[in-house]
C-alpha cells in the first residue's frame, strides 16, 4: 500500500545533510560548550556557527538569537520575558484571535493576573486589518503579538505594516514565525519586529530545536534562571546536536528560499485544482494567494474530519483535521471559527501540508481516495441527505 | 487517531444497516454539527418488534461505530427490550470507547429511544 504523508506540519523527516551535521556532536564532540578546557571548543564553535546560520535566515545578527527547545517556549519567553523585563508603563496587550495556543493561553493567564488583553478579529481569509490594530492601541499597550503566518490555514499577515504601527507608538512587537520561517523570506531589519519565534523542526531540522530573536536593546528576563547560557536568557546546558541541526536546516532553507517553496507551492496548487475539479462541495479555508507554500486547508461539506482522517489513513494517506473529535479538548478549531467557517464545515476540515518530496503522481491517488471516502461518508450523512432532498425540492420550484 | 478497539474499527470500516426507511414508523434525531456528532434513526415496527432499524450518521469513527452497533442490537427486539438498551451497553458491546468519546459520540441508544418514543406518539394519535 502507498504511504503518503500530508501532515508535514506535524512532523517531517530530517534532511540527510542535517542529520550528518548533527552526528559528530553526539559522541565525537560531546563536550559541554561552557567548559574551559579543549573539549568545550568544538561544541562552542558549532553553536556559534548555528547561531550565525539561524540569524541569517531571518536577517538578524547572531547575538540576537536565543536558542530554546520549542517555538512554544520561544513564545513564552517572548511574552513573559518581555513583560518581566520591561518598565511597567501599562498593562494592555494586543494579539490576533488566531494565534497559536502557546500565545493565547499565556494571554488568558495574564488576563487573570490583571492584564487587559485585546484579541483582534481577522477577516474571512484570516488577515489582521492594520486599521483595527491602530485603533486598538492605547497609552497602556505594552506588547503586540501577531503571527507571521498561521500554521493551520496558512494565511500570511502584512507584518511589515503591522510592525510599523507598533514602532510608531514605541510598543514592542512580537511575531510567532514558527510556521513561516524557512518558507517565506523573513527580514527582521526590514519588518522592524522586536521579537520573533521560529522552530527548526518546521524546516527539516530536528524536534527540540527553536529560537527567539530578541532585538538588541530589548529588555528581557529569563523564564529559566541558572547559568548564563544564551546571554542569561535561558539557563541550562545547550542541546548541541539539535542546535547544530537547526543551523544546518536554516542554511539549507536560506539557500533554497526561492526554489524549494515554489516547487512545493506548485504541487500544492495542482493538488488543490485536482481536488476541486473532482470532488463536489469542497471549500477552501484561508487566503487564496497570501498563504504558506506548503499549506492547503479545505472543508469537505456534510462529513466529519475524524472519520475522513481514519478512512484516509486506511488508504495510506495521513492528514490532520480541525474537527472537535480530533482535538484532545474536543473543541473545533478556533482559527476556523475566527474566519467565520460554520461549525459544520469546521468539523469537515482537513489540513494538507506537502513536502519537498511530495510528487505529482501522488496527486491522482490522493484525489481518487478522497473522492471515494467523501462519497462513502456523505452517503451515510444525515446532512447530505437533507441537502439532496432540499436541493431537489428547490430544483422542482 | 484515538485508540479504538477492534470491534469499533470493524463497525467503522463496515457499518451495518446504513440508510433511511421509507415511510418509517418512528424517527429519532440527536446531536448537531457544532458538537461534532449527529444521528438520525428510522424504525419499522411490526407486531411490537423492531422489524427494521436504519440510520444516517454525521460524526467521528466512534459515532459511526455506535450507530452501527445500536442498529444491530435493536433489530428484532421488542419495543420494551429495545428501550432497555443503554449507551453504556453499546460501549461495552463495542469493547469500550476512549474516555473522551463516551459522552459526545455515544448517543446511539438515545437516538433509538427517540425513534421509539416517536412511534409511540404516532400510535396514540392513530388510536
Short mmCIF file of C-alpha atoms in Angstrom, two decimals:
data_model
loop_
_atom_site.label_atom_id
_atom_site.label_comp_id
_atom_site.label_asym_id
_atom_site.label_seq_id
_atom_site.Cartn_x
_atom_site.Cartn_y
_atom_site.Cartn_z
CA UNK A 1 0.00 0.00 0.00
CA UNK A 2 1.08 3.54 -0.67
CA UNK A 3 2.02 5.79 2.25
CA UNK A 4 1.59 9.48 1.56
CA UNK A 5 2.14 11.95 4.34
CA UNK A 6 0.13 15.16 4.00
CA UNK A 7 0.75 16.18 7.59
CA UNK A 8 4.27 17.54 7.31
CA UNK A 9 3.43 20.45 9.58
CA UNK A 10 3.11 17.94 12.45
CA UNK A 11 6.47 16.37 11.69
CA UNK A 12 8.87 15.99 8.80
CA UNK A 13 11.93 13.79 8.35
CA UNK A 14 15.30 15.48 8.72
CA UNK A 15 17.29 16.39 5.66
CA UNK A 16 20.18 13.96 5.20
CA UNK A 17 22.59 16.90 5.40
CA UNK A 18 21.03 17.94 8.70
CA UNK A 19 21.45 14.57 10.39
CA UNK A 20 25.01 14.25 9.05
CA UNK A 21 25.87 17.64 10.51
CA UNK A 22 24.43 16.61 13.88
CA UNK A 23 26.05 13.18 14.24
CA UNK A 24 29.58 14.23 15.32
CA UNK A 25 28.10 16.11 18.29
CA UNK A 26 26.63 13.07 19.99
CA UNK A 27 29.85 11.13 20.62
CA UNK A 28 32.90 12.61 18.95
CA UNK A 29 32.44 16.23 20.06
CA UNK A 30 30.26 15.57 23.06
CA UNK A 31 31.80 18.29 25.21
CA UNK A 32 29.99 20.99 27.12
CA UNK A 33 30.22 24.35 25.35
CA UNK A 34 30.71 26.07 28.71
CA UNK A 35 33.84 24.06 29.58
CA UNK A 36 37.09 25.95 29.91
CA UNK A 37 39.13 23.05 28.52
CA UNK A 38 39.58 21.82 24.97
CA UNK A 39 36.53 19.50 24.90
CA UNK A 40 34.25 22.52 25.01
CA UNK A 41 35.84 24.15 21.99
CA UNK A 42 34.26 22.29 19.07
CA UNK A 43 30.74 22.30 20.51
CA UNK A 44 31.07 26.01 21.35
CA UNK A 45 32.18 26.82 17.82
CA UNK A 46 29.40 24.66 16.39
CA UNK A 47 26.77 26.57 18.35
CA UNK A 48 28.25 29.89 17.25
CA UNK A 49 28.02 28.75 13.64
CA UNK A 50 24.46 27.51 14.10
CA UNK A 51 23.56 30.88 15.60
CA UNK A 52 25.03 32.65 12.56
CA UNK A 53 23.03 30.47 10.18
CA UNK A 54 19.76 30.90 12.04
CA UNK A 55 20.35 34.65 12.25
CA UNK A 56 20.98 34.84 8.51
CA UNK A 57 17.69 33.06 7.76
CA UNK A 58 15.75 35.94 9.33
CA UNK A 59 18.13 38.83 8.63
CA UNK A 60 19.24 39.16 12.26
CA UNK A 61 22.62 39.35 13.98
CA UNK A 62 23.90 36.20 15.65
CA UNK A 63 23.92 37.83 19.09
CA UNK A 64 20.18 38.44 18.75
CA UNK A 65 19.37 34.70 18.59
CA UNK A 66 18.36 32.94 21.82
CA UNK A 67 18.05 29.19 21.36
CA UNK A 68 15.11 27.41 23.01
CA UNK A 69 13.71 23.89 22.77
CA UNK A 70 10.43 24.69 21.04
CA UNK A 71 8.60 27.59 19.44
CA UNK A 72 6.08 27.33 22.30
CA UNK A 73 8.94 28.06 24.66
CA UNK A 74 10.13 30.91 22.45
CA UNK A 75 6.62 32.40 22.52
CA UNK A 76 6.55 32.10 26.29
CA UNK A 77 9.97 33.71 26.64
CA UNK A 78 8.92 36.49 24.27
CA UNK A 79 5.77 37.44 26.15
CA UNK A 80 6.53 36.61 29.76
CA UNK A 81 10.18 37.60 29.42
CA UNK A 82 9.33 40.96 27.91
CA UNK A 83 6.69 41.76 30.50
CA UNK A 84 9.04 40.83 33.32
CA UNK A 85 11.92 42.77 31.83
CA UNK A 86 10.25 45.92 30.69
CA UNK A 87 9.33 49.01 32.63
CA UNK A 88 5.67 48.71 33.56
CA UNK A 89 4.25 51.65 31.72
CA UNK A 90 0.97 49.89 31.08
CA UNK A 91 -1.00 46.67 31.30
CA UNK A 92 -2.50 46.22 27.85
CA UNK A 93 -1.53 43.52 25.35
CA UNK A 94 -2.80 43.11 21.78
CA UNK A 95 -2.74 39.87 19.78
CA UNK A 96 -4.73 38.36 16.95
CA UNK A 97 -7.53 35.92 17.66
CA UNK A 98 -5.86 33.21 15.55
CA UNK A 99 -2.57 32.97 17.43
CA UNK A 100 -1.16 29.60 18.46
CA UNK A 101 -2.27 28.34 21.88
CA UNK A 102 1.25 28.99 23.19
CA UNK A 103 0.38 32.69 22.81
CA UNK A 104 -3.37 32.63 23.53
CA UNK A 105 -3.16 30.56 26.70
CA UNK A 106 -0.48 32.84 28.16
CA UNK A 107 -2.71 35.81 27.50
CA UNK A 108 -5.59 34.08 29.29
CA UNK A 109 -3.36 33.63 32.33
CA UNK A 110 -2.14 37.23 32.15
CA UNK A 111 -5.75 38.39 31.99
CA UNK A 112 -6.43 36.58 35.25
CA UNK A 113 -3.44 38.38 36.70
CA UNK A 114 -4.96 41.74 35.83
CA UNK A 115 -3.65 42.48 32.33
CA UNK A 116 -6.01 43.84 29.70
CA UNK A 117 -5.98 41.77 26.50
CA UNK A 118 -7.38 42.72 23.11
CA UNK A 119 -7.70 39.90 20.58
CA UNK A 120 -8.05 41.43 17.14
CA UNK A 121 -10.57 39.86 14.78
CA UNK A 122 -9.43 38.70 11.35
CA UNK A 123 -11.23 38.85 8.01
CA UNK A 124 -12.65 35.77 6.29
CA UNK A 125 -9.19 34.91 4.97
CA UNK A 126 -7.53 35.26 8.35
CA UNK A 127 -5.86 38.65 7.80
CA UNK A 128 -5.50 41.26 10.55
CA UNK A 129 -6.61 44.72 9.44
CA UNK A 130 -3.85 47.28 10.26
CA UNK A 131 -6.54 49.93 10.86
CA UNK A 132 -8.04 47.73 13.56
CA UNK A 133 -4.65 47.32 15.16
CA UNK A 134 -4.14 51.10 15.04
CA UNK A 135 -7.42 51.74 16.81
CA UNK A 136 -6.78 49.05 19.44
CA UNK A 137 -3.50 50.67 20.57
CA UNK A 138 -3.80 52.68 23.78
CA UNK A 139 -1.42 54.56 26.08
CA UNK A 140 -1.40 51.39 28.16
CA UNK A 141 -0.30 49.00 25.39
CA UNK A 142 2.99 47.30 26.26
CA UNK A 143 3.12 44.48 23.72
CA UNK A 144 1.67 43.46 20.36
CA UNK A 145 1.95 39.82 19.27
CA UNK A 146 0.80 38.83 15.80
CA UNK A 147 1.94 35.70 13.99
CA UNK A 148 3.77 35.94 10.67
CA UNK A 149 1.65 33.16 9.17
CA UNK A 150 -0.98 30.80 10.51
CA UNK A 151 0.07 27.13 10.71
CA UNK A 152 -3.46 25.87 10.13
CA UNK A 153 -4.91 27.98 7.30
CA UNK A 154 -1.54 29.22 6.02
CA UNK A 155 -2.57 32.89 5.82
CA UNK A 156 0.38 35.32 5.78
CA UNK A 157 -0.06 38.60 7.68
CA UNK A 158 1.06 42.04 6.46
CA UNK A 159 3.70 42.01 9.19
CA UNK A 160 5.69 44.98 7.94
CA UNK A 161 2.63 47.22 8.08
CA UNK A 162 1.54 45.90 11.47
CA UNK A 163 5.02 46.18 12.98
CA UNK A 164 5.35 49.73 11.66
CA UNK A 165 2.30 50.74 13.71
CA UNK A 166 3.93 49.27 16.80
CA UNK A 167 7.16 51.11 16.06
CA UNK A 168 5.38 54.47 15.59
CA UNK A 169 3.86 54.00 19.02
CA UNK A 170 7.09 52.65 20.55
CA UNK A 171 5.45 49.36 21.51
CA UNK A 172 7.47 46.13 21.34
CA UNK A 173 6.21 43.83 18.57
CA UNK A 174 6.47 40.04 18.73
CA UNK A 175 5.71 37.73 15.85
CA UNK A 176 5.36 33.95 16.00
CA UNK A 177 7.03 32.90 12.76
CA UNK A 178 7.19 29.18 13.57
CA UNK A 179 5.07 28.24 10.55
CA UNK A 180 6.67 30.80 8.24
CA UNK A 181 10.42 30.71 8.86
CA UNK A 182 12.22 28.74 6.19
CA UNK A 183 9.24 29.01 3.85
CA UNK A 184 8.92 32.70 3.08
CA UNK A 185 11.68 35.33 3.11
CA UNK A 186 11.95 36.97 6.53
CA UNK A 187 13.98 40.05 7.30
CA UNK A 188 13.69 41.43 10.82
CA UNK A 189 15.57 44.58 9.82
CA UNK A 190 13.07 45.30 7.08
CA UNK A 191 9.94 44.47 9.09
CA UNK A 192 11.28 46.02 12.28
CA UNK A 193 9.87 43.38 14.64
CA UNK A 194 11.46 43.24 18.10
CA UNK A 195 10.85 39.57 18.89
CA UNK A 196 10.37 36.62 16.54
CA UNK A 197 9.89 32.92 17.32
CA UNK A 198 10.93 30.16 14.97
CA UNK A 199 11.18 26.36 15.10
CA UNK A 200 13.84 24.17 13.49
CA UNK A 201 11.52 21.21 13.05
CA UNK A 202 9.28 23.26 10.77
CA UNK A 203 12.02 23.45 8.11
CA UNK A 204 13.54 19.96 8.26
CA UNK A 205 15.58 20.50 11.40
CA UNK A 206 15.24 18.26 14.47
CA UNK A 207 12.46 18.44 17.04
CA UNK A 208 13.65 20.20 20.17
CA UNK A 209 15.35 23.00 18.25
CA UNK A 210 13.90 26.50 18.18
CA UNK A 211 14.88 30.09 18.76
CA UNK A 212 13.71 33.52 19.76
CA UNK A 213 15.09 36.57 18.00
CA UNK A 214 15.46 39.37 20.54
CA UNK A 215 16.34 42.73 19.01
CA UNK A 216 19.42 44.21 20.62
CA UNK A 217 18.44 46.58 23.38
CA UNK A 218 15.16 44.80 24.23
CA UNK A 219 14.91 44.39 28.00
CA UNK A 220 14.08 40.80 28.89
CA UNK A 221 14.02 38.49 31.88
CA UNK A 222 14.63 34.71 31.56
CA UNK A 223 11.95 32.08 32.21
CA UNK A 224 14.61 29.58 33.24
CA UNK A 225 17.20 31.00 35.61
CA UNK A 226 20.55 29.44 36.31
CA UNK A 227 23.77 29.69 34.35
CA UNK A 228 24.45 32.39 31.81
CA UNK A 229 23.92 30.33 28.67
CA UNK A 230 22.09 32.17 25.90
CA UNK A 231 23.10 35.55 27.32
CA UNK A 232 21.45 34.65 30.59
CA UNK A 233 18.02 34.41 28.96
CA UNK A 234 17.86 30.63 29.02
CA UNK A 235 19.89 28.71 31.54
CA UNK A 236 20.90 25.09 31.06
CA UNK A 237 23.46 23.10 29.10
CA UNK A 238 22.88 23.56 25.39
CA UNK A 239 21.41 20.76 23.27
CA UNK A 240 24.37 20.93 20.92
CA UNK A 241 23.33 18.35 18.27
CA UNK A 242 19.82 19.83 17.98
CA UNK A 243 21.14 23.36 17.59
CA UNK A 244 23.70 22.26 15.02
CA UNK A 245 20.86 20.55 13.17
CA UNK A 246 18.73 23.67 13.28
CA UNK A 247 21.65 25.70 11.94
CA UNK A 248 22.19 23.34 9.03
CA UNK A 249 18.45 23.26 8.29
CA UNK A 250 18.43 27.07 8.37
CA UNK A 251 21.33 27.17 5.92
CA UNK A 252 19.54 24.80 3.52
CA UNK A 253 16.30 26.75 3.84
CA UNK A 254 18.08 30.06 3.25
CA UNK A 255 19.96 28.76 0.21
CA UNK A 256 16.76 27.47 -1.37
CA UNK A 257 14.29 30.11 -0.16
CA UNK A 258 13.26 30.73 -3.79
CA UNK A 259 13.16 27.25 -5.38
CA UNK A 260 12.05 24.87 -2.64
CA UNK A 261 8.92 26.74 -1.54
CA UNK A 262 7.99 27.46 -5.15
CA UNK A 263 8.25 23.80 -6.15
CA UNK A 264 6.02 22.78 -3.24
CA UNK A 265 3.55 25.60 -3.87
CA UNK A 266 3.20 24.48 -7.50
CA UNK A 267 2.39 20.95 -6.36
CA UNK A 268 0.00 22.31 -3.72
CA UNK A 269 -1.82 24.29 -6.43
CA UNK A 270 -2.05 21.18 -8.61
CA UNK A 271 -3.46 19.19 -5.70
CA UNK A 272 -5.98 21.92 -4.95
CA UNK A 273 -7.11 22.11 -8.57
CA UNK A 274 -7.39 18.35 -8.84
CA UNK A 275 -9.45 18.05 -5.64
CA UNK A 276 -11.80 20.91 -6.52
CA UNK A 277 -12.28 19.56 -10.04
CA UNK A 278 -13.08 16.03 -8.96
CA UNK A 279 -14.95 16.42 -5.68
CA UNK A 280 -18.12 18.48 -5.29
CA UNK A 281 -18.91 20.61 -2.23
CA UNK A 282 -15.37 21.44 -1.14
CA UNK A 283 -14.46 24.78 0.46
CA UNK A 284 -11.06 26.45 0.66
CA UNK A 285 -10.11 27.80 4.09
CA UNK A 286 -7.63 30.66 4.30
CA UNK A 287 -6.36 33.15 1.75
CA UNK A 288 -6.31 32.09 -1.92
CA UNK A 289 -2.90 33.71 -2.54
CA UNK A 290 -1.38 35.11 0.65
CA UNK A 291 -0.64 31.70 2.10
CA UNK A 292 2.27 29.47 3.06
CA UNK A 293 3.61 27.47 0.10
CA UNK A 294 3.02 24.01 1.50
CA UNK A 295 -0.36 24.66 3.11
CA UNK A 296 -3.76 23.60 1.82
CA UNK A 297 -6.81 23.68 4.09
CA UNK A 298 -10.18 22.52 2.83
CA UNK A 299 -13.55 21.62 4.27
CA UNK A 300 -15.40 18.60 2.93
CA UNK A 301 -19.03 19.55 3.35
CA UNK A 302 -21.52 17.19 5.08
CA UNK A 303 -18.91 14.95 6.75
CA UNK A 304 -16.78 14.97 9.88
CA UNK A 305 -12.99 15.24 9.94
CA UNK A 306 -12.01 12.34 12.17
CA UNK A 307 -13.97 9.89 10.05
CA UNK A 308 -12.24 11.34 6.96
CA UNK A 309 -8.86 11.12 8.68
CA UNK A 310 -9.41 7.48 9.68
CA UNK A 311 -10.65 6.44 6.24
CA UNK A 312 -7.74 8.19 4.52
CA UNK A 313 -5.36 6.57 6.99
CA UNK A 314 -6.68 3.19 5.86
CA UNK A 315 -5.72 4.22 2.33
CA UNK A 316 -2.22 5.21 3.47
CA UNK A 317 -2.83 8.98 3.39
CA UNK A 318 -2.04 10.93 6.54
CA UNK A 319 -3.81 14.23 7.18
CA UNK A 320 -4.99 16.29 10.12
CA UNK A 321 -8.30 17.98 10.84
CA UNK A 322 -9.64 20.94 12.78
CA UNK A 323 -12.70 18.97 13.89
CA UNK A 324 -13.60 18.78 17.55
CA UNK A 325 -13.34 14.99 17.56
CA UNK A 326 -9.69 15.10 16.54
CA UNK A 327 -8.71 17.56 19.28
CA UNK A 328 -7.92 16.41 22.78
CA UNK A 329 -10.00 19.28 24.15
CA UNK A 330 -12.93 18.23 21.89
CA UNK A 331 -13.21 21.78 20.57
CA UNK A 332 -13.16 22.57 16.89
CA UNK A 333 -10.51 24.92 15.54
CA UNK A 334 -10.52 28.45 16.97
CA UNK A 335 -8.87 29.62 13.75
CA UNK A 336 -11.67 28.36 11.50
CA UNK A 337 -14.22 29.84 13.86
CA UNK A 338 -12.41 33.23 13.77
CA UNK A 339 -12.55 33.37 9.96
CA UNK A 340 -16.28 32.63 10.09
CA UNK A 341 -16.29 28.99 8.96
CA UNK A 342 -19.55 27.39 10.15
CA UNK A 343 -19.49 24.70 12.84
CA UNK A 344 -20.43 22.04 10.30
CA UNK A 345 -17.69 22.99 7.85
CA UNK A 346 -15.11 23.25 10.63
CA UNK A 347 -15.94 19.64 11.54
CA UNK A 348 -15.17 18.56 7.98
CA UNK A 349 -11.90 20.50 7.69
CA UNK A 350 -8.68 18.89 6.52
CA UNK A 351 -5.21 20.35 6.77
CA UNK A 352 -2.99 19.06 3.99
CA UNK A 353 0.69 20.01 4.08
CA UNK A 354 3.02 18.93 1.35
CA UNK A 355 6.73 18.31 1.33
CA UNK A 356 9.77 18.76 -0.88
CA UNK A 357 9.50 15.05 -1.68
CA UNK A 358 5.78 15.07 -2.50
CA UNK A 359 5.22 14.05 -6.09
CA UNK A 360 2.78 14.86 -8.84
CA UNK A 361 1.98 11.13 -9.13
CA UNK A 362 0.60 11.22 -5.61
CA UNK A 363 -1.98 13.83 -6.56
CA UNK A 364 -4.04 11.42 -8.69
CA UNK A 365 -4.04 8.83 -5.92
CA UNK A 366 -4.92 11.36 -3.21
CA UNK A 367 -7.75 12.81 -5.30
CA UNK A 368 -9.18 9.37 -6.07
CA UNK A 369 -9.06 8.26 -2.46
CA UNK A 370 -10.54 11.46 -1.03
CA UNK A 371 -13.31 11.36 -3.65
CA UNK A 372 -14.20 7.79 -2.60
CA UNK A 373 -14.01 8.50 1.11
CA UNK A 374 -16.09 11.67 0.81
CA UNK A 375 -18.77 9.84 -1.18
CA UNK A 376 -18.88 6.94 1.25
CA UNK A 377 -19.23 9.18 4.31
CA UNK A 378 -21.68 11.51 2.60
CA UNK A 379 -23.88 8.55 1.77
CA UNK A 380 -24.29 7.93 5.49
CA UNK A 381 -24.58 11.60 6.48
CA UNK A 382 -27.99 12.97 7.50
CA UNK A 383 -26.79 16.45 6.48
CA UNK A 384 -26.01 15.27 2.95
CA UNK A 385 -29.35 13.54 2.50
CA UNK A 386 -31.15 16.58 3.86
CA UNK A 387 -29.25 18.75 1.38
CA UNK A 388 -30.07 16.43 -1.51
CA UNK A 389 -33.78 16.45 -0.64
CA UNK A 390 -33.90 20.21 -0.26
CA UNK A 391 -31.79 20.63 -3.38
CA UNK A 392 -34.25 18.52 -5.35
CA UNK A 393 -37.16 20.44 -3.90
CA UNK A 394 -35.56 23.69 -4.94
CA UNK A 395 -34.89 22.26 -8.37
CA UNK A 396 -38.63 21.48 -8.80
CA UNK A 397 -39.57 25.05 -7.87
CA UNK B 1 -6.21 8.70 15.73
CA UNK B 2 -7.80 7.72 19.00
CA UNK B 3 -7.18 4.25 20.39
CA UNK B 4 -10.22 2.36 19.15
CA UNK B 5 -10.99 -1.27 19.89
CA UNK B 6 -11.01 -3.85 17.10
CA UNK B 7 -14.79 -4.00 17.33
CA UNK B 8 -15.12 -0.23 16.87
CA UNK B 9 -12.79 -0.35 13.87
CA UNK B 10 -14.76 -3.24 12.39
CA UNK B 11 -18.07 -1.37 12.68
CA UNK B 12 -16.47 1.86 11.46
CA UNK B 13 -15.00 0.10 8.42
CA UNK B 14 -18.10 -1.95 7.64
CA UNK B 15 -21.06 -0.16 9.18
CA UNK B 16 -24.29 -2.21 9.15
CA UNK B 17 -27.81 -1.05 8.29
CA UNK B 18 -26.98 2.38 6.88
CA UNK B 19 -29.93 4.14 5.32
CA UNK B 20 -33.33 5.65 5.86
CA UNK B 21 -36.54 3.64 5.96
CA UNK B 22 -39.17 4.97 3.63
CA UNK B 23 -42.41 5.77 5.46
CA UNK B 24 -40.86 4.89 8.82
CA UNK B 25 -42.97 4.17 11.91
CA UNK B 26 -40.65 6.31 14.03
CA UNK B 27 -37.84 8.85 13.57
CA UNK B 28 -35.29 9.88 16.21
CA UNK B 29 -32.57 12.51 15.84
CA UNK B 30 -29.84 13.53 18.30
CA UNK B 31 -26.81 15.83 18.24
CA UNK B 32 -25.83 18.67 15.96
CA UNK B 33 -22.83 19.63 13.83
CA UNK B 34 -21.50 22.02 16.49
CA UNK B 35 -20.78 19.22 18.95
CA UNK B 36 -19.47 17.14 16.10
CA UNK B 37 -21.88 14.24 16.00
CA UNK B 38 -25.39 13.84 14.65
CA UNK B 39 -27.52 10.71 14.25
CA UNK B 40 -30.86 10.08 12.62
CA UNK B 41 -32.54 6.72 13.27
CA UNK B 42 -35.61 5.42 11.45
CA UNK B 43 -37.52 2.32 12.55
CA UNK B 44 -40.13 -0.04 11.20
CA UNK B 45 -42.31 -1.79 13.80
CA UNK B 46 -44.30 -4.98 13.25
CA UNK B 47 -46.16 -6.89 16.00
CA UNK B 48 -44.43 -4.79 18.66
CA UNK B 49 -41.00 -5.73 17.32
CA UNK B 50 -38.36 -3.60 15.56
CA UNK B 51 -38.57 -5.21 12.18
CA UNK B 52 -36.03 -2.81 10.71
CA UNK B 53 -33.63 -0.17 12.06
CA UNK B 54 -31.65 2.19 9.85
CA UNK B 55 -29.61 5.34 10.45
CA UNK B 56 -27.63 8.18 8.96
CA UNK B 57 -24.70 9.47 10.98
CA UNK B 58 -22.51 12.57 10.75
CA UNK B 59 -19.61 12.12 13.07
CA UNK B 60 -16.33 10.61 14.10
CA UNK B 61 -15.27 6.98 13.99
CA UNK B 62 -16.88 6.28 17.35
CA UNK B 63 -20.21 7.84 16.35
CA UNK B 64 -20.39 5.71 13.21
CA UNK B 65 -19.48 2.50 15.07
CA UNK B 66 -22.01 3.30 17.82
CA UNK B 67 -24.82 3.80 15.30
CA UNK B 68 -23.97 0.57 13.56
CA UNK B 69 -23.83 -1.37 16.84
CA UNK B 70 -27.14 0.06 18.08
CA UNK B 71 -28.87 -0.91 14.84
CA UNK B 72 -27.61 -4.48 15.23
CA UNK B 73 -28.55 -4.70 18.88
CA UNK B 74 -32.04 -3.30 18.35
CA UNK B 75 -33.12 -5.14 15.23
CA UNK B 76 -35.64 -7.88 16.04
CA UNK B 77 -36.09 -6.79 19.67
CA UNK B 78 -39.48 -5.94 21.18
CA UNK B 79 -40.16 -2.26 21.83
CA UNK B 80 -39.76 -2.86 25.57
CA UNK B 81 -36.41 -4.62 25.22
CA UNK B 82 -35.10 -2.05 22.77
CA UNK B 83 -35.90 0.69 25.27
CA UNK B 84 -33.69 -1.12 27.78
CA UNK B 85 -30.57 -0.75 25.58
CA UNK B 86 -28.32 1.81 27.25
CA UNK B 87 -25.44 3.88 25.86
CA UNK B 88 -23.22 2.09 28.37
CA UNK B 89 -24.20 -1.33 26.99
CA UNK B 90 -23.47 -0.15 23.47
CA UNK B 91 -20.00 0.97 24.50
CA UNK B 92 -19.43 -2.37 26.24
CA UNK B 93 -20.54 -4.31 23.15
CA UNK B 94 -18.01 -2.29 21.16
CA UNK B 95 -15.22 -3.37 23.50
CA UNK B 96 -15.14 0.06 25.13
CA UNK B 97 -14.74 3.60 23.82
CA UNK B 98 -11.98 6.13 24.57
CA UNK B 99 -12.93 8.19 27.64
CA UNK B 100 -13.40 11.45 25.78
CA UNK B 101 -15.77 9.77 23.31
CA UNK B 102 -18.12 8.33 25.92
CA UNK B 103 -20.16 11.48 26.20
CA UNK B 104 -20.21 13.08 22.76
CA UNK B 105 -20.26 10.15 20.38
CA UNK B 106 -22.14 7.61 22.43
CA UNK B 107 -25.63 8.83 21.60
CA UNK B 108 -26.91 5.88 19.60
CA UNK B 109 -29.26 4.47 22.24
CA UNK B 110 -30.70 7.96 22.80
CA UNK B 111 -31.44 8.31 19.09
CA UNK B 112 -33.04 4.87 19.00
CA UNK B 113 -35.18 5.64 22.05
CA UNK B 114 -36.31 8.89 20.45
CA UNK B 115 -37.41 6.97 17.37
CA UNK B 116 -39.39 4.57 19.59
CA UNK B 117 -40.98 7.47 21.51
CA UNK B 118 -41.92 9.00 18.17
CA UNK B 119 -43.53 5.69 17.16
CA UNK B 120 -45.47 5.56 20.43
CA UNK B 121 -46.72 9.14 19.97
CA UNK B 122 -47.93 8.29 16.49
CA UNK B 123 -49.71 5.20 17.84
CA UNK B 124 -51.58 7.38 20.38
CA UNK B 125 -52.72 9.74 17.64
CA UNK B 126 -53.93 6.89 15.50
CA UNK B 127 -55.69 5.16 18.41
#
